[in-house]
């Protein structure tokens, strides 16, 4: 989905992004899918005549954007992964109150998974309402809804690809943290 991660706060290019790209591409080589650094809007592109592999394109080199787009990929079923942006609608920034409410409903699960990814990578998560020029979102309620979904996943289990990536993130970033502390 076209969400630039935690865009409510300024972000800078992150030195861990190349590590994240390599980690994803290795972890999911069996899915013929690659994580690709993009410039503008994130997008999922299925393989086609011009590109033999599926692409998860994330925005501006932002670590959080990559994690967010991976979370959407982890939820998308096989048929959805054959469609650009998984065949979902996206209403850009500037949504009215009803559009924002609809947006937040479909963002709860991916943001809960992104939250788990973020923590597994040793970082701090913040929800993104992605509507800077539209109706004022209720960040507190949205955060509570995402937290409740995260708790549900923690209790009942994450989707298999999400758990696989959580494990990979924990193994990689806990090793990096130990290496830098030495």
PDB file of C-alpha atoms in Angstrom:
ATOM      1  CA  UNK A   1       0.000   0.000   0.000  1.00  0.00           C
ATOM      2  CA  UNK A   2       1.235   3.485  -0.650  1.00  0.00           C
ATOM      3  CA  UNK A   3       2.179   4.484   2.850  1.00  0.00           C
ATOM      4  CA  UNK A   4       5.521   6.080   3.584  1.00  0.00           C
ATOM      5  CA  UNK A   5       5.937   4.619   7.033  1.00  0.00           C
ATOM      6  CA  UNK A   6       5.943   7.108   9.876  1.00  0.00           C
ATOM      7  CA  UNK A   7       5.740  10.145   7.636  1.00  0.00           C
ATOM      8  CA  UNK A   8       4.350  12.282  10.461  1.00  0.00           C
ATOM      9  CA  UNK A   9       7.973  12.843  11.484  1.00  0.00           C
ATOM     10  CA  UNK A  10      11.001  13.740   9.379  1.00  0.00           C
ATOM     11  CA  UNK A  11      13.212  10.830   8.380  1.00  0.00           C
ATOM     12  CA  UNK A  12      16.741  10.479   7.084  1.00  0.00           C
ATOM     13  CA  UNK A  13      18.405   7.767   5.042  1.00  0.00           C
ATOM     14  CA  UNK A  14      19.393   4.959   7.311  1.00  0.00           C
ATOM     15  CA  UNK A  15      22.687   3.056   7.232  1.00  0.00           C
ATOM     16  CA  UNK A  16      20.827  -0.180   8.079  1.00  0.00           C
ATOM     17  CA  UNK A  17      18.723  -0.051   4.895  1.00  0.00           C
ATOM     18  CA  UNK A  18      21.243  -2.040   2.791  1.00  0.00           C
ATOM     19  CA  UNK A  19      21.350  -4.676   5.549  1.00  0.00           C
ATOM     20  CA  UNK A  20      17.547  -4.803   5.570  1.00  0.00           C
ATOM     21  CA  UNK A  21      17.378  -5.189   1.781  1.00  0.00           C
ATOM     22  CA  UNK A  22      19.895  -8.035   1.825  1.00  0.00           C
ATOM     23  CA  UNK A  23      18.131  -9.699   4.748  1.00  0.00           C
ATOM     24  CA  UNK A  24      14.725  -9.610   3.052  1.00  0.00           C
ATOM     25  CA  UNK A  25      16.074 -10.778  -0.297  1.00  0.00           C
ATOM     26  CA  UNK A  26      17.885 -13.722   1.317  1.00  0.00           C
ATOM     27  CA  UNK A  27      15.041 -14.634   3.653  1.00  0.00           C
ATOM     28  CA  UNK A  28      12.455 -14.734   0.868  1.00  0.00           C
ATOM     29  CA  UNK A  29      14.490 -15.855  -2.148  1.00  0.00           C
ATOM     30  CA  UNK A  30      12.057 -18.766  -2.488  1.00  0.00           C
ATOM     31  CA  UNK A  31       9.245 -16.260  -3.210  1.00  0.00           C
ATOM     32  CA  UNK A  32      11.021 -14.647  -6.181  1.00  0.00           C
ATOM     33  CA  UNK A  33      10.444 -11.297  -4.471  1.00  0.00           C
ATOM     34  CA  UNK A  34      12.953  -8.519  -3.841  1.00  0.00           C
ATOM     35  CA  UNK A  35      12.921  -5.473  -1.641  1.00  0.00           C
ATOM     36  CA  UNK A  36      13.844  -2.433  -3.767  1.00  0.00           C
ATOM     37  CA  UNK A  37      14.768   1.072  -2.667  1.00  0.00           C
ATOM     38  CA  UNK A  38      12.519   3.547  -4.479  1.00  0.00           C
ATOM     39  CA  UNK A  39      12.279   7.297  -4.601  1.00  0.00           C
ATOM     40  CA  UNK A  40       8.710   8.479  -4.375  1.00  0.00           C
ATOM     41  CA  UNK A  41       5.591   6.468  -3.604  1.00  0.00           C
ATOM     42  CA  UNK A  42       6.004   2.887  -2.441  1.00  0.00           C
ATOM     43  CA  UNK A  43       4.432   0.224  -4.638  1.00  0.00           C
ATOM     44  CA  UNK A  44       4.300  -3.545  -5.040  1.00  0.00           C
ATOM     45  CA  UNK A  45       5.017  -4.696  -8.598  1.00  0.00           C
ATOM     46  CA  UNK A  46       4.479  -8.306  -9.631  1.00  0.00           C
ATOM     47  CA  UNK A  47       6.933  -9.954 -12.020  1.00  0.00           C
ATOM     48  CA  UNK A  48       6.270  -9.238 -15.692  1.00  0.00           C
ATOM     49  CA  UNK A  49       7.937  -9.315 -19.117  1.00  0.00           C
ATOM     50  CA  UNK A  50      10.329  -6.506 -18.128  1.00  0.00           C
ATOM     51  CA  UNK A  51      11.243  -7.819 -14.660  1.00  0.00           C
ATOM     52  CA  UNK A  52      11.431 -11.533 -13.809  1.00  0.00           C
ATOM     53  CA  UNK A  53      10.869 -11.060 -10.052  1.00  0.00           C
ATOM     54  CA  UNK A  54       8.264  -9.378  -7.832  1.00  0.00           C
ATOM     55  CA  UNK A  55       9.298  -6.048  -6.297  1.00  0.00           C
ATOM     56  CA  UNK A  56       8.415  -4.438  -2.997  1.00  0.00           C
ATOM     57  CA  UNK A  57       9.447  -0.848  -3.679  1.00  0.00           C
ATOM     58  CA  UNK A  58       9.735   1.313  -0.568  1.00  0.00           C
ATOM     59  CA  UNK A  59      10.021   5.092  -0.323  1.00  0.00           C
ATOM     60  CA  UNK A  60      13.102   7.285  -0.088  1.00  0.00           C
ATOM     61  CA  UNK A  61      15.344   4.747   1.642  1.00  0.00           C
ATOM     62  CA  UNK A  62      13.312   4.923   4.838  1.00  0.00           C
ATOM     63  CA  UNK A  63      13.724   1.859   7.063  1.00  0.00           C
ATOM     64  CA  UNK A  64      10.166   2.229   8.375  1.00  0.00           C
ATOM     65  CA  UNK A  65       8.751   2.434   4.851  1.00  0.00           C
ATOM     66  CA  UNK A  66      10.493  -0.822   3.977  1.00  0.00           C
ATOM     67  CA  UNK A  67       9.112  -2.550   7.071  1.00  0.00           C
ATOM     68  CA  UNK A  68       5.633  -1.232   6.331  1.00  0.00           C
ATOM     69  CA  UNK A  69       5.650  -2.434   2.741  1.00  0.00           C
ATOM     70  CA  UNK A  70       7.007  -5.832   3.811  1.00  0.00           C
ATOM     71  CA  UNK A  71       4.154  -6.083   6.332  1.00  0.00           C
ATOM     72  CA  UNK A  72       1.613  -5.609   3.533  1.00  0.00           C
ATOM     73  CA  UNK A  73       3.386  -8.307   1.513  1.00  0.00           C
ATOM     74  CA  UNK A  74       3.275 -10.696   4.492  1.00  0.00           C
ATOM     75  CA  UNK A  75      -0.506 -10.375   4.644  1.00  0.00           C
ATOM     76  CA  UNK A  76      -1.235 -10.529   0.905  1.00  0.00           C
ATOM     77  CA  UNK A  77      -2.346 -13.911  -0.379  1.00  0.00           C
ATOM     78  CA  UNK A  78      -0.941 -15.612  -3.448  1.00  0.00           C
ATOM     79  CA  UNK A  79      -3.521 -14.156  -5.869  1.00  0.00           C
ATOM     80  CA  UNK A  80      -3.063 -10.638  -4.459  1.00  0.00           C
ATOM     81  CA  UNK A  81       0.714 -10.913  -4.930  1.00  0.00           C
ATOM     82  CA  UNK A  82       0.100 -11.235  -8.676  1.00  0.00           C
ATOM     83  CA  UNK A  83      -1.511  -7.753  -8.843  1.00  0.00           C
ATOM     84  CA  UNK A  84       0.065  -4.314  -8.700  1.00  0.00           C
ATOM     85  CA  UNK A  85      -0.265  -2.989  -5.144  1.00  0.00           C
ATOM     86  CA  UNK A  86      -2.063  -6.270  -4.398  1.00  0.00           C
ATOM     87  CA  UNK A  87      -5.124  -4.968  -6.243  1.00  0.00           C
ATOM     88  CA  UNK A  88      -6.101  -2.685  -3.367  1.00  0.00           C
ATOM     89  CA  UNK A  89      -7.372   0.864  -3.587  1.00  0.00           C
ATOM     90  CA  UNK A  90      -5.337   3.658  -2.135  1.00  0.00           C
ATOM     91  CA  UNK A  91      -6.751   7.033  -1.297  1.00  0.00           C
ATOM     92  CA  UNK A  92      -3.829   9.477  -0.970  1.00  0.00           C
ATOM     93  CA  UNK A  93      -3.155  12.139   1.629  1.00  0.00           C
ATOM     94  CA  UNK A  94      -6.004  14.639   1.908  1.00  0.00           C
ATOM     95  CA  UNK A  95      -8.688  12.124   2.921  1.00  0.00           C
ATOM     96  CA  UNK A  96     -11.927  13.290   4.514  1.00  0.00           C
ATOM     97  CA  UNK A  97     -13.047  11.812   7.866  1.00  0.00           C
ATOM     98  CA  UNK A  98     -14.856   8.805   6.320  1.00  0.00           C
ATOM     99  CA  UNK A  99     -12.016   8.030   3.924  1.00  0.00           C
ATOM    100  CA  UNK A 100      -9.565   8.267   6.823  1.00  0.00           C
ATOM    101  CA  UNK A 101     -11.674   5.885   8.930  1.00  0.00           C
ATOM    102  CA  UNK A 102     -11.731   3.379   6.047  1.00  0.00           C
ATOM    103  CA  UNK A 103      -7.992   3.786   5.562  1.00  0.00           C
ATOM    104  CA  UNK A 104      -7.285   3.129   9.234  1.00  0.00           C
ATOM    105  CA  UNK A 105      -9.434  -0.036   9.247  1.00  0.00           C
ATOM    106  CA  UNK A 106      -7.302  -1.632   6.536  1.00  0.00           C
ATOM    107  CA  UNK A 107      -4.052  -0.391   8.094  1.00  0.00           C
ATOM    108  CA  UNK A 108      -4.474  -2.001  11.530  1.00  0.00           C
ATOM    109  CA  UNK A 109      -3.074  -5.424  10.599  1.00  0.00           C
ATOM    110  CA  UNK A 110      -0.097  -4.270   8.525  1.00  0.00           C
ATOM    111  CA  UNK A 111       0.849  -1.669  11.104  1.00  0.00           C
ATOM    112  CA  UNK A 112       0.642  -4.273  13.882  1.00  0.00           C
ATOM    113  CA  UNK A 113       3.050  -6.456  11.899  1.00  0.00           C
ATOM    114  CA  UNK A 114       5.253  -3.430  11.167  1.00  0.00           C
ATOM    115  CA  UNK A 115       5.312  -2.763  14.928  1.00  0.00           C
ATOM    116  CA  UNK A 116       6.591  -6.304  15.566  1.00  0.00           C
ATOM    117  CA  UNK A 117       9.187  -5.915  12.779  1.00  0.00           C
ATOM    118  CA  UNK A 118      10.319  -2.582  14.210  1.00  0.00           C
ATOM    119  CA  UNK A 119      10.803  -4.010  17.679  1.00  0.00           C
ATOM    120  CA  UNK A 120      12.563  -7.084  16.276  1.00  0.00           C
ATOM    121  CA  UNK A 121      15.015  -4.703  14.603  1.00  0.00           C
ATOM    122  CA  UNK A 122      15.594  -2.933  17.922  1.00  0.00           C
ATOM    123  CA  UNK A 123      13.796   0.257  16.977  1.00  0.00           C
ATOM    124  CA  UNK A 124      10.901   2.313  18.279  1.00  0.00           C
ATOM    125  CA  UNK A 125       7.578   2.103  16.436  1.00  0.00           C
ATOM    126  CA  UNK A 126       5.071   4.879  15.875  1.00  0.00           C
ATOM    127  CA  UNK A 127       1.815   4.457  13.972  1.00  0.00           C
ATOM    128  CA  UNK A 128       1.315   6.393  10.780  1.00  0.00           C
ATOM    129  CA  UNK A 129      -2.044   7.893   9.937  1.00  0.00           C
ATOM    130  CA  UNK A 130      -0.663   9.133   6.605  1.00  0.00           C
ATOM    131  CA  UNK A 131      -3.069  12.064   6.235  1.00  0.00           C
ATOM    132  CA  UNK A 132      -1.177  15.300   6.752  1.00  0.00           C
ATOM    133  CA  UNK A 133      -3.461  17.393   4.517  1.00  0.00           C
ATOM    134  CA  UNK A 134      -6.855  15.922   5.360  1.00  0.00           C
ATOM    135  CA  UNK A 135      -9.166  15.270   8.281  1.00  0.00           C
ATOM    136  CA  UNK A 136      -7.416  15.233  11.647  1.00  0.00           C
ATOM    137  CA  UNK A 137      -6.939  11.581  12.579  1.00  0.00           C
ATOM    138  CA  UNK A 138      -7.494  10.211  16.080  1.00  0.00           C
ATOM    139  CA  UNK A 139      -3.951   8.917  16.606  1.00  0.00           C
ATOM    140  CA  UNK A 140      -4.628   7.713  20.149  1.00  0.00           C
ATOM    141  CA  UNK A 141      -7.529   5.461  19.152  1.00  0.00           C
ATOM    142  CA  UNK A 142      -5.711   4.225  16.067  1.00  0.00           C
ATOM    143  CA  UNK A 143      -2.630   3.405  18.159  1.00  0.00           C
ATOM    144  CA  UNK A 144      -4.815   1.467  20.614  1.00  0.00           C
ATOM    145  CA  UNK A 145      -6.381  -0.496  17.747  1.00  0.00           C
ATOM    146  CA  UNK A 146      -2.987  -1.351  16.269  1.00  0.00           C
ATOM    147  CA  UNK A 147      -1.681  -2.346  19.723  1.00  0.00           C
ATOM    148  CA  UNK A 148      -4.701  -4.625  20.248  1.00  0.00           C
ATOM    149  CA  UNK A 149      -4.034  -6.332  16.896  1.00  0.00           C
ATOM    150  CA  UNK A 150      -0.364  -6.730  17.814  1.00  0.00           C
ATOM    151  CA  UNK A 151      -1.374  -8.368  21.113  1.00  0.00           C
ATOM    152  CA  UNK A 152      -3.691 -10.705  19.200  1.00  0.00           C
ATOM    153  CA  UNK A 153      -0.880 -11.712  16.835  1.00  0.00           C
ATOM    154  CA  UNK A 154       1.461 -12.227  19.797  1.00  0.00           C
ATOM    155  CA  UNK A 155      -1.089 -14.487  21.468  1.00  0.00           C
ATOM    156  CA  UNK A 156      -2.370 -16.431  18.448  1.00  0.00           C
ATOM    157  CA  UNK A 157       0.617 -16.213  16.107  1.00  0.00           C
ATOM    158  CA  UNK A 158       1.703 -14.037  13.236  1.00  0.00           C
ATOM    159  CA  UNK A 159       1.125 -14.930   9.577  1.00  0.00           C
ATOM    160  CA  UNK A 160       3.913 -17.377   8.579  1.00  0.00           C
ATOM    161  CA  UNK A 161       5.916 -14.972   6.392  1.00  0.00           C
ATOM    162  CA  UNK A 162       5.678 -12.274   9.067  1.00  0.00           C
ATOM    163  CA  UNK A 163       6.998 -14.664  11.734  1.00  0.00           C
ATOM    164  CA  UNK A 164       9.783 -15.773   9.424  1.00  0.00           C
ATOM    165  CA  UNK A 165      10.858 -12.151   8.957  1.00  0.00           C
ATOM    166  CA  UNK A 166      10.539 -11.316  12.666  1.00  0.00           C
ATOM    167  CA  UNK A 167      12.918 -14.192  13.396  1.00  0.00           C
ATOM    168  CA  UNK A 168      15.348 -13.006  10.698  1.00  0.00           C
ATOM    169  CA  UNK A 169      15.246  -9.414  11.978  1.00  0.00           C
ATOM    170  CA  UNK A 170      15.868 -10.512  15.559  1.00  0.00           C
ATOM    171  CA  UNK A 171      18.796 -12.728  14.559  1.00  0.00           C
ATOM    172  CA  UNK A 172      20.373 -10.042  12.377  1.00  0.00           C
ATOM    173  CA  UNK A 173      19.829  -6.913  14.422  1.00  0.00           C
ATOM    174  CA  UNK A 174      20.522  -8.466  17.824  1.00  0.00           C
ATOM    175  CA  UNK A 175      23.826  -9.715  16.361  1.00  0.00           C
ATOM    176  CA  UNK A 176      24.625  -6.234  15.031  1.00  0.00           C
ATOM    177  CA  UNK A 177      23.788  -4.648  18.373  1.00  0.00           C
ATOM    178  CA  UNK A 178      26.047  -7.104  20.202  1.00  0.00           C
ATOM    179  CA  UNK A 179      28.829  -6.475  17.677  1.00  0.00           C
ATOM    180  CA  UNK A 180      28.648  -2.701  18.094  1.00  0.00           C
ATOM    181  CA  UNK A 181      28.589  -2.941  21.896  1.00  0.00           C
ATOM    182  CA  UNK A 182      31.880  -4.840  21.979  1.00  0.00           C
TER     183      UNK A 182
END
